[in-house]
XYZ file of C-alpha atoms in Angstrom:
755
model
C 137.110 12.469 67.384
C 136.905 15.719 68.706
C 137.155 19.264 67.305
C 141.086 19.878 67.847
C 141.738 16.165 68.104
C 144.938 14.970 66.085
C 146.728 11.916 65.154
C 150.075 11.298 63.399
C 151.456 8.687 60.890
C 154.492 7.410 59.587
C 155.846 6.483 55.920
C 154.504 3.315 56.570
C 151.268 4.532 56.659
C 151.121 3.593 60.148
C 149.341 5.799 63.521
C 152.254 5.986 65.666
C 149.932 8.339 68.123
C 146.752 10.330 68.788
C 146.149 13.088 70.991
C 142.504 14.688 71.986
C 140.596 11.766 71.910
C 140.506 10.559 75.232
C 137.504 8.298 75.916
C 136.870 7.525 72.718
C 137.559 3.979 70.184
C 140.609 6.377 68.521
C 142.918 5.460 71.587
C 143.127 2.116 70.391
C 144.271 3.245 66.851
C 148.235 3.205 67.132
C 149.469 0.664 64.927
C 146.614 0.688 62.458
C 146.464 2.317 59.318
C 145.634 5.748 58.578
C 142.683 4.850 56.365
C 140.830 3.326 58.720
C 141.374 5.544 61.217
C 139.774 8.420 58.886
C 136.760 5.801 58.377
C 136.425 5.658 61.989
C 136.704 9.697 61.696
C 134.145 10.260 59.054
C 131.482 7.506 60.952
C 131.756 9.316 64.237
C 131.051 12.743 62.854
C 127.903 11.790 60.640
C 124.921 12.419 62.144
C 122.638 11.916 59.032
C 123.490 12.852 55.445
C 126.795 12.653 53.946
C 129.270 13.129 56.742
C 132.085 15.943 56.121
C 135.170 16.053 58.223
C 137.400 19.288 57.389
C 141.078 18.453 58.780
C 144.161 20.036 58.564
C 147.347 18.227 58.042
C 150.981 18.905 57.978
C 154.740 17.739 58.185
C 156.293 16.944 61.547
C 159.689 15.162 61.044
C 159.433 12.031 59.272
C 155.728 11.610 60.193
C 152.435 13.445 59.312
C 149.992 14.983 61.463
C 146.567 15.203 60.803
C 144.186 17.402 62.932
C 140.440 17.620 62.822
C 139.136 21.475 62.595
C 135.478 20.958 62.485
C 132.519 19.050 60.573
C 129.890 20.042 58.372
C 126.756 18.556 57.357
C 127.443 18.409 53.891
C 129.985 19.160 51.150
C 128.566 22.119 50.022
C 128.034 23.377 53.749
C 132.231 22.744 53.523
C 133.015 24.566 50.833
C 131.047 27.727 51.408
C 132.749 28.132 55.362
C 136.038 27.744 53.709
C 135.109 30.427 51.429
C 133.629 32.927 53.721
C 136.542 32.059 56.227
C 138.884 33.118 53.082
C 137.110 36.414 51.987
C 136.039 37.580 55.723
C 139.627 37.644 56.073
C 141.153 39.300 53.542
C 137.805 41.638 51.924
C 137.173 42.862 56.037
C 136.455 46.430 56.475
C 137.997 45.965 59.375
C 142.083 45.288 60.164
C 142.169 41.660 61.306
C 145.811 40.018 62.362
C 146.562 36.848 63.582
C 149.573 36.238 66.133
C 151.500 32.707 67.173
C 151.578 31.615 71.057
C 154.872 33.957 71.328
C 152.834 37.404 69.672
C 154.434 37.151 66.733
C 152.280 38.489 63.485
C 151.674 35.777 61.472
C 149.164 37.314 59.099
C 146.954 40.497 58.388
C 144.376 41.689 56.252
C 144.448 44.386 53.762
C 143.005 46.653 56.098
C 144.822 46.018 58.796
C 147.976 46.817 57.009
C 146.606 50.313 56.147
C 146.042 51.100 59.517
C 149.625 50.554 60.121
C 150.798 51.826 56.366
C 153.250 49.030 55.690
C 153.343 45.857 53.850
C 152.696 42.202 54.800
C 156.508 41.689 54.360
C 157.477 44.391 56.938
C 154.439 42.833 59.199
C 155.223 39.193 59.069
C 156.930 37.612 61.778
C 157.521 40.229 63.724
C 156.558 40.461 67.535
C 153.378 42.498 68.210
C 155.820 44.828 71.111
C 157.926 45.760 67.859
C 154.835 46.847 66.131
C 153.553 49.075 68.812
C 155.031 52.606 67.481
C 152.196 52.289 65.053
C 149.577 51.079 66.911
C 150.121 49.645 70.718
C 148.495 46.299 71.105
C 151.232 44.066 72.428
C 149.530 44.975 76.497
C 146.194 43.867 74.756
C 147.110 40.489 73.195
C 148.866 39.508 76.213
C 145.981 40.506 78.649
C 143.634 38.267 76.108
C 145.905 34.826 76.147
C 146.445 34.953 80.014
C 145.015 31.584 81.031
C 142.249 33.420 83.853
C 140.649 35.058 80.859
C 141.417 31.900 77.924
C 139.472 29.647 79.730
C 136.692 31.503 80.053
C 133.454 31.799 76.971
C 134.455 34.656 74.734
C 137.066 36.531 76.383
C 136.567 40.107 74.588
C 139.064 42.900 75.638
C 138.117 46.619 74.002
C 140.609 49.439 74.271
C 140.803 52.981 72.367
C 143.751 53.262 70.784
C 144.544 56.696 69.414
C 147.141 57.667 66.623
C 147.490 61.448 65.819
C 143.401 62.390 65.012
C 142.549 59.110 64.105
C 140.795 56.619 66.810
C 140.535 53.282 66.780
C 138.625 50.442 68.688
C 140.443 47.004 68.836
C 138.847 43.765 70.116
C 141.684 41.199 71.183
C 140.540 37.587 71.942
C 142.828 34.655 72.439
C 142.875 31.303 69.798
C 142.175 28.049 70.954
C 142.657 24.772 69.928
C 140.549 22.307 72.266
C 141.453 23.912 75.217
C 144.863 24.978 74.378
C 145.935 28.948 73.245
C 147.789 28.519 70.586
C 147.748 32.489 69.751
C 145.696 35.512 69.759
C 143.809 37.544 67.379
C 143.116 41.750 66.931
C 139.905 42.980 65.338
C 140.760 46.488 64.483
C 137.994 49.205 63.534
C 139.014 52.621 62.810
C 136.411 54.472 64.807
C 137.477 57.963 64.538
C 134.469 59.956 62.691
C 131.936 58.223 65.108
C 134.179 59.521 68.619
C 134.945 62.565 66.828
C 131.161 62.918 66.086
C 130.449 61.749 70.071
C 132.962 64.614 71.065
C 131.547 67.502 69.069
C 127.625 66.081 70.562
C 129.337 66.384 74.299
C 130.570 69.615 73.785
C 127.379 71.173 72.151
C 125.648 69.392 75.078
C 127.795 71.088 77.817
C 127.630 74.446 76.469
C 123.899 74.130 76.072
C 123.884 72.943 80.073
C 126.369 75.148 81.683
C 126.561 78.505 79.532
C 123.858 81.029 80.266
C 122.981 79.610 83.673
C 122.948 83.680 85.115
C 122.130 86.852 83.087
C 125.545 88.337 84.109
C 127.910 89.102 80.877
C 131.197 87.806 82.951
C 129.471 84.873 84.239
C 128.314 83.916 80.706
C 131.561 84.279 79.466
C 133.428 82.365 82.092
C 130.836 79.889 81.798
C 132.156 79.240 78.040
C 135.647 79.522 78.638
C 135.485 76.619 80.854
C 133.422 74.622 79.029
C 135.710 74.843 76.156
C 138.991 73.967 78.042
C 137.982 70.832 79.402
C 138.539 68.838 76.174
C 138.596 71.154 73.131
C 141.204 73.376 73.909
C 144.165 74.162 75.864
C 143.366 77.653 76.379
C 140.438 80.065 76.129
C 140.233 83.612 76.001
C 136.917 85.684 75.849
C 136.903 89.890 74.938
C 134.244 92.047 74.896
C 133.054 95.205 73.815
C 132.901 97.513 76.756
C 129.370 98.948 75.531
C 128.125 95.940 76.135
C 128.925 95.429 79.837
C 126.373 98.323 79.834
C 123.740 97.087 78.148
C 124.230 98.969 74.850
C 124.177 97.165 71.864
C 127.691 95.863 69.922
C 129.521 97.579 67.893
C 128.511 97.358 64.526
C 131.226 95.753 61.747
C 134.227 96.816 61.074
C 135.343 97.121 64.445
C 138.033 99.633 64.812
C 141.014 98.541 66.687
C 140.707 101.987 68.991
C 137.315 100.515 69.953
C 137.388 99.360 73.707
C 137.304 95.826 74.730
C 137.817 94.097 78.231
C 138.783 90.581 79.104
C 135.626 88.968 80.527
C 136.872 85.288 80.874
C 140.064 83.593 80.366
C 140.471 79.417 81.129
C 143.341 77.099 80.936
C 143.583 73.593 81.184
C 147.419 73.872 81.112
C 150.541 76.251 81.584
C 149.340 79.536 79.473
C 150.207 83.298 79.933
C 146.914 85.420 79.811
C 148.441 88.910 78.355
C 145.742 90.715 80.058
C 143.833 89.805 83.470
C 140.084 89.331 83.496
C 138.471 92.705 84.279
C 141.130 94.555 82.530
C 141.022 96.730 79.106
C 141.777 94.196 76.207
C 144.019 95.722 73.471
C 143.918 94.541 69.563
C 146.614 95.708 67.373
C 146.041 96.322 63.274
C 146.768 94.389 61.409
C 146.268 91.414 62.815
C 144.267 88.355 61.961
C 142.139 89.287 65.558
C 141.278 93.205 63.936
C 140.447 91.431 60.844
C 138.162 88.730 62.275
C 136.405 91.833 63.895
C 136.213 93.571 60.953
C 134.946 90.855 58.440
C 133.407 88.621 61.383
C 135.081 85.705 59.768
C 136.393 83.224 62.310
C 139.884 82.352 61.116
C 142.103 78.636 61.789
C 145.680 80.228 62.057
C 149.083 78.371 62.821
C 150.681 80.982 64.610
C 154.096 80.050 63.133
C 153.063 79.564 59.727
C 151.203 82.895 59.546
C 152.553 85.685 57.510
C 155.420 87.038 60.009
C 154.262 91.043 59.606
C 151.528 90.110 62.204
C 153.975 89.027 64.537
C 156.133 92.513 63.692
C 152.543 94.808 64.688
C 151.884 92.853 68.006
C 155.219 91.388 69.345
C 153.717 91.209 72.854
C 151.160 88.925 71.763
C 153.049 86.835 69.759
C 155.786 86.020 72.505
C 153.197 84.939 75.192
C 151.688 82.715 72.213
C 155.739 81.378 71.519
C 156.252 80.955 75.110
C 153.227 79.196 75.355
C 153.860 76.479 73.367
C 150.843 77.411 71.356
C 150.736 75.632 67.420
C 147.015 76.444 66.614
C 144.411 78.788 67.040
C 140.907 79.434 66.232
C 139.987 83.203 66.620
C 135.605 83.570 66.519
C 133.850 86.596 66.652
C 131.257 86.442 68.926
C 128.136 88.179 66.671
C 124.744 88.599 67.539
C 121.940 90.447 64.402
C 125.431 91.771 63.152
C 126.806 93.414 65.858
C 129.790 92.382 67.487
C 129.703 91.457 71.030
C 133.064 90.315 71.657
C 135.644 88.123 70.617
C 136.828 84.414 71.577
C 139.835 83.057 70.754
C 140.879 79.007 71.379
C 144.687 78.061 71.755
C 146.111 74.438 71.199
C 149.809 74.295 72.690
C 151.767 71.527 74.911
C 148.796 69.600 76.342
C 146.609 68.231 73.055
C 149.689 67.824 69.879
C 146.858 67.746 67.612
C 146.193 71.125 65.845
C 142.855 72.261 65.109
C 140.989 71.127 61.686
C 138.406 73.243 59.686
C 135.729 70.531 61.589
C 137.034 72.043 64.436
C 136.560 75.559 63.425
C 132.876 75.152 62.253
C 132.346 73.417 65.406
C 133.774 76.377 66.806
C 131.791 78.488 64.892
C 128.759 76.511 66.112
C 129.471 77.294 69.803
C 130.120 80.631 69.378
C 126.972 81.344 67.880
C 124.802 79.597 70.777
C 127.134 82.005 73.238
C 125.856 85.185 71.528
C 122.473 84.461 71.883
C 123.106 83.711 75.757
C 125.492 86.797 76.128
C 123.080 89.291 74.046
C 120.433 88.172 76.634
C 122.625 89.040 79.237
C 123.544 92.260 77.731
C 119.063 92.813 77.203
C 119.149 92.113 81.279
C 121.986 94.426 81.976
C 120.064 97.675 80.036
C 116.959 96.918 81.622
C 118.753 96.587 85.168
C 120.361 99.512 84.704
C 117.229 101.590 82.940
C 115.235 100.334 86.224
C 118.027 101.466 88.499
C 118.463 104.651 86.716
C 114.750 105.161 86.683
C 114.524 104.437 90.390
C 116.877 106.352 91.842
C 115.346 109.509 89.960
C 112.202 108.537 92.001
C 113.984 108.364 95.241
C 114.163 112.123 97.430
C 117.116 113.943 95.066
C 117.681 115.850 98.769
C 116.787 114.687 101.642
C 115.886 117.511 104.865
C 118.101 118.619 106.925
C 116.145 120.238 109.970
C 117.981 121.456 112.721
C 116.778 119.427 114.831
C 117.418 115.639 112.808
C 120.628 114.556 110.787
C 120.195 111.825 108.053
C 121.836 109.853 106.356
C 121.002 106.459 103.456
C 122.540 103.787 101.859
C 120.008 102.549 98.872
C 121.216 99.816 96.427
C 118.755 98.272 93.643
C 118.247 95.014 94.051
C 117.997 91.701 91.909
C 114.468 90.703 93.340
C 112.967 93.276 95.106
C 112.653 97.288 94.689
C 113.585 99.244 98.212
C 112.766 102.884 98.424
C 112.732 105.337 101.191
C 111.624 108.964 102.191
C 112.323 111.672 104.464
C 109.531 114.426 104.359
C 109.140 117.816 106.848
C 106.010 117.629 108.323
C 104.143 120.713 110.216
C 104.864 121.796 113.665
C 108.411 120.482 113.174
C 107.908 117.604 112.524
C 109.589 114.942 110.346
C 108.608 111.720 108.895
C 110.984 108.635 108.051
C 109.190 105.796 105.896
C 111.099 102.639 103.748
C 109.498 99.806 101.807
C 110.136 97.356 99.302
C 107.870 96.954 96.058
C 108.128 92.743 95.386
C 109.644 92.653 91.895
C 112.285 94.723 90.131
C 112.684 95.936 86.864
C 110.957 98.569 84.593
C 107.745 97.513 85.947
C 108.645 97.950 89.756
C 109.845 100.970 88.913
C 106.631 102.066 87.658
C 104.832 100.754 90.914
C 107.532 102.244 92.897
C 106.664 105.414 91.496
C 102.905 105.145 92.100
C 103.227 104.004 95.892
C 105.662 106.523 96.738
C 103.372 108.867 95.195
C 100.736 107.584 97.191
C 102.628 107.350 100.277
C 104.047 110.983 99.939
C 100.138 112.640 99.400
C 98.945 110.828 102.281
C 101.920 111.926 104.553
C 101.579 115.706 103.612
C 97.802 115.040 104.937
C 99.272 114.694 108.137
C 97.523 111.222 108.807
C 99.489 109.209 111.989
C 101.485 106.312 110.749
C 98.577 103.464 111.320
C 95.973 105.501 109.690
C 98.447 106.210 106.770
C 99.452 102.329 106.731
C 95.559 101.260 106.393
C 95.027 103.839 103.447
C 98.573 102.765 101.931
C 96.821 99.308 102.351
C 94.004 99.749 99.993
C 95.660 101.246 97.466
C 98.059 98.592 97.257
C 95.120 95.972 97.003
C 93.829 98.120 93.905
C 97.375 97.991 92.402
C 97.324 94.259 92.763
C 93.921 93.604 91.215
C 94.911 95.989 88.174
C 98.331 94.311 87.960
C 96.144 90.925 88.400
C 93.730 92.309 85.586
C 96.462 93.627 83.059
C 98.591 90.196 83.283
C 96.540 87.636 84.140
C 97.987 85.984 86.844
C 97.391 86.520 90.727
C 100.875 87.804 92.865
C 103.012 84.971 93.490
C 103.051 84.006 96.834
C 105.768 84.780 99.081
C 105.980 88.289 97.023
C 104.489 91.140 99.295
C 104.633 95.140 99.890
C 105.673 96.221 103.054
C 106.594 99.020 104.950
C 107.558 101.023 107.683
C 106.370 104.873 108.492
C 107.757 106.791 111.859
C 107.137 110.461 112.962
C 109.341 112.276 114.743
C 108.429 115.470 116.567
C 111.330 117.405 117.478
C 109.248 119.201 119.727
C 108.614 116.535 122.583
C 111.104 113.898 121.034
C 107.899 111.346 120.668
C 108.554 108.837 118.284
C 105.246 107.414 116.735
C 106.084 104.227 114.339
C 103.656 101.630 112.715
C 104.753 99.036 110.031
C 103.548 96.215 107.465
C 106.049 93.530 107.942
C 108.646 95.484 108.251
C 111.740 94.386 110.454
C 111.697 97.118 113.858
C 113.915 99.981 113.230
C 116.878 100.159 115.996
C 117.514 102.248 118.653
C 121.010 103.327 119.765
C 121.425 105.768 123.213
C 123.962 108.022 122.997
C 126.146 105.898 124.899
C 126.086 103.240 122.210
C 123.388 100.886 123.520
C 121.611 99.555 120.731
C 118.062 97.467 120.657
C 114.962 97.219 118.672
C 112.015 98.788 119.190
C 109.161 97.080 120.613
C 106.995 97.410 117.815
C 103.478 95.261 116.932
C 104.191 94.008 112.969
C 101.246 94.165 111.024
C 100.825 91.801 108.087
C 102.040 92.810 104.450
C 100.158 95.851 102.653
C 97.166 94.690 100.121
C 95.474 92.516 102.646
C 92.760 94.660 104.086
C 94.010 94.676 107.428
C 94.327 97.037 110.187
C 97.694 98.361 111.726
C 98.914 100.021 115.175
C 101.179 102.502 116.263
C 103.848 102.376 118.736
C 104.536 105.764 120.741
C 108.168 106.347 122.517
C 110.367 109.285 123.581
C 113.642 109.146 121.987
C 116.629 110.849 123.996
C 118.581 113.927 122.341
C 121.209 112.624 119.867
C 119.986 109.048 119.839
C 120.294 107.636 116.489
C 117.306 106.102 114.665
C 118.454 103.354 112.272
C 115.858 101.827 109.550
C 116.845 99.189 107.308
C 115.834 96.879 104.719
C 114.813 93.086 105.450
C 117.411 92.040 102.673
C 120.277 93.133 104.944
C 119.404 90.652 107.607
C 120.013 87.848 104.873
C 122.526 85.188 106.259
C 126.215 85.158 104.716
C 128.080 81.848 105.284
C 126.508 81.711 108.766
C 127.170 84.750 110.254
C 124.783 86.657 112.683
C 123.485 89.626 110.492
C 121.598 91.088 112.845
C 124.311 91.098 115.750
C 126.501 92.341 112.726
C 123.657 95.229 112.054
C 123.567 96.116 115.884
C 127.067 96.579 116.427
C 127.771 98.679 113.377
C 124.947 100.780 114.305
C 126.326 101.096 118.396
C 129.870 101.999 117.306
C 128.802 105.422 115.770
C 126.650 106.657 118.364
C 125.614 110.654 117.547
C 126.602 110.321 114.141
C 123.896 109.498 111.350
C 126.414 109.032 108.512
C 129.026 107.549 110.330
C 126.457 104.880 111.156
C 125.203 104.339 108.046
C 128.763 103.927 106.282
C 129.361 101.258 109.109
C 126.439 99.043 108.449
C 127.361 98.917 104.708
C 130.681 97.995 105.553
C 129.702 95.254 107.936
C 127.135 93.554 105.863
C 126.723 94.835 101.912
C 130.430 93.477 101.763
C 129.531 89.788 101.594
C 128.200 88.935 97.773
C 124.855 87.008 99.099
C 123.776 90.196 100.805
C 125.025 92.640 98.539
C 123.559 91.437 94.867
C 119.856 91.208 96.836
C 120.559 95.414 97.584
C 119.432 96.932 100.090
C 118.839 100.005 102.170
C 119.456 101.975 105.291
C 117.730 105.422 106.652
C 120.169 106.484 110.044
C 118.702 109.771 111.816
C 120.137 111.329 114.994
C 117.234 112.925 116.638
C 117.645 116.531 118.530
C 115.239 118.770 120.489
C 114.792 121.638 119.516
C 115.487 124.516 121.947
C 112.888 125.364 124.378
C 113.543 129.049 123.382
C 112.428 127.994 119.530
C 108.852 127.629 120.117
C 106.163 128.961 122.681
C 102.566 127.925 123.127
C 99.700 129.394 125.013
C 95.921 129.004 125.133
C 93.066 131.810 124.774
C 90.090 132.341 126.373
C 86.645 132.229 124.208
C 86.059 135.702 124.334
C 86.454 138.387 120.906
C 89.421 140.190 122.899
C 91.299 137.049 122.986
C 92.104 138.003 119.150
C 93.717 141.702 120.076
C 96.106 139.657 123.123
C 97.163 136.834 120.710
C 98.046 139.341 118.047
C 100.222 141.504 120.861
C 101.768 137.970 121.794
C 102.922 137.033 118.697
C 104.743 140.063 118.223
C 106.484 140.524 121.349
C 107.970 136.805 120.537
C 108.501 137.766 117.199
C 110.635 140.789 118.291
C 112.693 138.554 120.818
C 113.744 136.352 118.083
C 114.478 138.979 115.948
C 111.386 138.284 113.173
C 110.305 142.138 113.004
C 109.870 141.581 108.902
C 107.239 139.013 109.743
C 105.281 140.816 112.343
C 102.572 141.902 110.057
C 101.734 138.801 107.898
C 101.579 136.664 111.704
C 99.520 138.885 112.853
C 96.932 138.661 110.393
C 97.580 134.836 110.418
C 96.848 134.693 113.886
C 93.758 137.013 113.614
C 92.473 134.950 111.217
C 92.463 131.616 112.546
C 91.503 132.372 116.207
C 88.175 134.178 114.969
C 87.845 130.927 112.835
C 87.938 128.934 115.717
C 85.725 131.553 117.960
C 82.872 131.524 115.122
C 82.943 127.902 113.903
C 84.588 125.889 116.383
C 84.287 124.287 119.670
C 86.807 124.832 122.762
C 89.475 127.470 123.252
C 91.960 128.326 121.003
C 95.453 126.897 121.500
C 97.816 129.072 119.680
C 101.779 127.411 119.091
C 104.679 129.417 117.263
C 107.455 127.397 116.182
C 110.757 129.098 114.877
C 113.451 126.769 113.073
C 113.973 126.952 109.052
C 110.138 128.073 108.896
C 108.099 130.089 111.187
C 105.413 127.997 112.021
C 101.888 129.468 113.755
C 99.562 126.780 114.884
C 96.197 127.303 116.285
C 94.263 123.862 117.634
C 90.502 123.672 118.539
C 88.380 120.935 119.597
C 86.268 120.420 116.448
C 87.146 117.747 114.036
C 84.861 119.986 111.368
C 87.707 120.427 108.457
C 88.300 124.237 107.686
C 87.006 125.255 103.977
C 88.819 127.554 101.607
C 86.336 129.224 99.783
C 86.925 132.556 97.435
C 84.024 134.811 99.153
C 82.144 137.388 96.839
C 82.919 141.099 97.264
C 79.558 141.938 98.798
C 80.365 139.059 101.310
C 81.118 140.703 105.154
C 83.399 137.361 105.923
C 84.720 133.858 104.692
C 88.210 135.441 104.031
C 89.967 134.456 106.677
C 91.714 131.453 105.684
C 91.672 132.441 101.877
C 94.008 135.364 103.185
C 96.066 133.029 105.509
C 96.851 131.047 103.015
C 97.419 134.070 100.434
C 100.242 135.005 103.144
C 102.327 131.458 103.789
C 104.447 129.452 101.956
C 102.257 126.480 103.121
C 99.566 125.287 105.101
C 97.251 122.925 106.111
C 95.005 120.987 108.834
C 96.079 118.130 110.798
C 94.072 116.172 113.530
C 94.525 114.871 116.577
C 93.228 112.392 119.004
C 91.032 115.389 120.433
C 90.249 118.587 117.723
C 92.430 119.471 115.024
C 95.308 121.953 114.127
C 95.470 124.584 111.036
C 99.021 125.472 110.564
C 100.537 127.999 108.737
C 104.379 128.188 107.369
C 106.375 130.755 106.494
C 110.233 130.366 104.642
C 112.614 132.354 106.814
C 115.424 132.017 104.297
C 113.855 134.456 101.527
C 112.790 137.687 102.381
C 109.293 138.741 103.653
C 107.325 140.278 100.328
C 103.847 140.269 102.295
């Protein structure tokens, strides 16, 4: 007789029916004594040792029904199994409930009754649907009893059922008698602590992965608010002390209610009204739990309706917002790093999550804000370094761009996130001007130091009147030495792709000629007076520091042409646009106006965040020609009488210009410089006088020998010429050309001549 087989016998003890034993000898047992049938059952179940058959018996009308529920190897085994079944049901820490085929509760153990909070007599014989109010199991039990599931092996269905802050894991399985399903069982485990621990780990992991991805204070605050509103809070606000946004240290507690804070982030997963918009100043009135948390730095767990009513009176606007948003629980957690207050995080629960915060949530919020405080302080330190570096870089840039009569310039400069840009405008001798732009391949304080070193070297070389290609060659050597010094100091080579770049152009306001050379820099744009804008055809040399040579291009610019220098960061594509086309169009719409062209370029390109974050520089210059009446030149013969004739011609020219006060100094300078050419150089002396904001006297010859400024002794009869010329001038120097050199002397026309 197999498990689940049964037979019935009447009051005479004779078998009346048999079920579940098809194909066995019991099929012929009807009419036989029940005692003989029991013998057959014992014989069929025995496989060695003393056969033990486990039976259930019950009355069914006038008959008695006997059903085989199993067999055991020995009587001891049968007793142990029976005792185990009884003990496992009654003493199990898991709740166990048994249901019949109609899903009416037959029996439940102590743990199950504790879960439902009811007595046995209140539960027994009630349907699973009636009991769903306490623990919703009826859909689960019905699913487990479906025939398609019941005929499979171990059909088990798992579900999580929440009741307040308690979470249960339920196993529902069918009860079979043979192949027939006669009921269902539910095994209930309280997994609340496991679930909460897992949720806490998930929240901490989310904060670790998603907060602090950048070094921006606003971004860090918003990342924190977004992470907390996914599964923990309905709404989160983050307010930061105003000084922290500027890189300064946080406030020392207690924080005054008048201390300025600003709303840095807001996130809500439900309908919630924020009292302040992100970016606006936020204010917490005293005395309220908000100001108390900022004073003693202790996080607070509050029921806004159960708190003392006086703080609602002091901050009625905030209390009204909480009431309209349905907030029933809130946590106020100060953001503190090294004893200084960076801000305040406020967490609210309302209609989305009816479960109030508890002390465990308070401890979790404190742990989260402690992690966020580290990221926020890192962002603050980064902001302070950037601010310091940007301030230093601004101080290193030219404070006053020289506005020459024949040149009008405008510029834009913004510090970048990865590179440091610089530019310069230098007034050169001979009514010429130098325009330069470059970049250092890093940012921060070290880049500011390198920028100062590099720009000083550039200005020194530029004032030596070197042509653009030669100047870049010298800068190449200097950059190579700086790189070697940095590698020796840091112990690591410069990363690939990070290079020092530069462009240098010299414009001659007399001839209109512009000479340009570049080291891996975009070619400048030239805009004609009619608005046609094209890049200058320029050979692009390698970045500086690679011991390379450079070539220069010379072109003649038309009067009122616009020359635009720009950094490569301005051409960074954004949203698929053609940045170079935008640049050309912006420059072409403001021909003849340097400031308008610069503004147009900035508005067209730097409004995009991707380009704006990278920083950049723009330098625009509208060129003009020096009027013909403001310069004069001549070549003198090689004889001693030429000195007197040069003085006389200079005197007449100064009279025409109305510069009679400068006659004496100019005559002395011309006499000495022409005499030096006749005595110490070759070729005929060539004299040029230029009047703009300065009076310049130039004397050129065909010799490349540099003049030497020396102090003659008292008994010497010569050697004082250049010294006298330098004493009468504001500035003097020597520049070299393709043939020979030029000695120039400048006198300032904006101040009275004291010579």
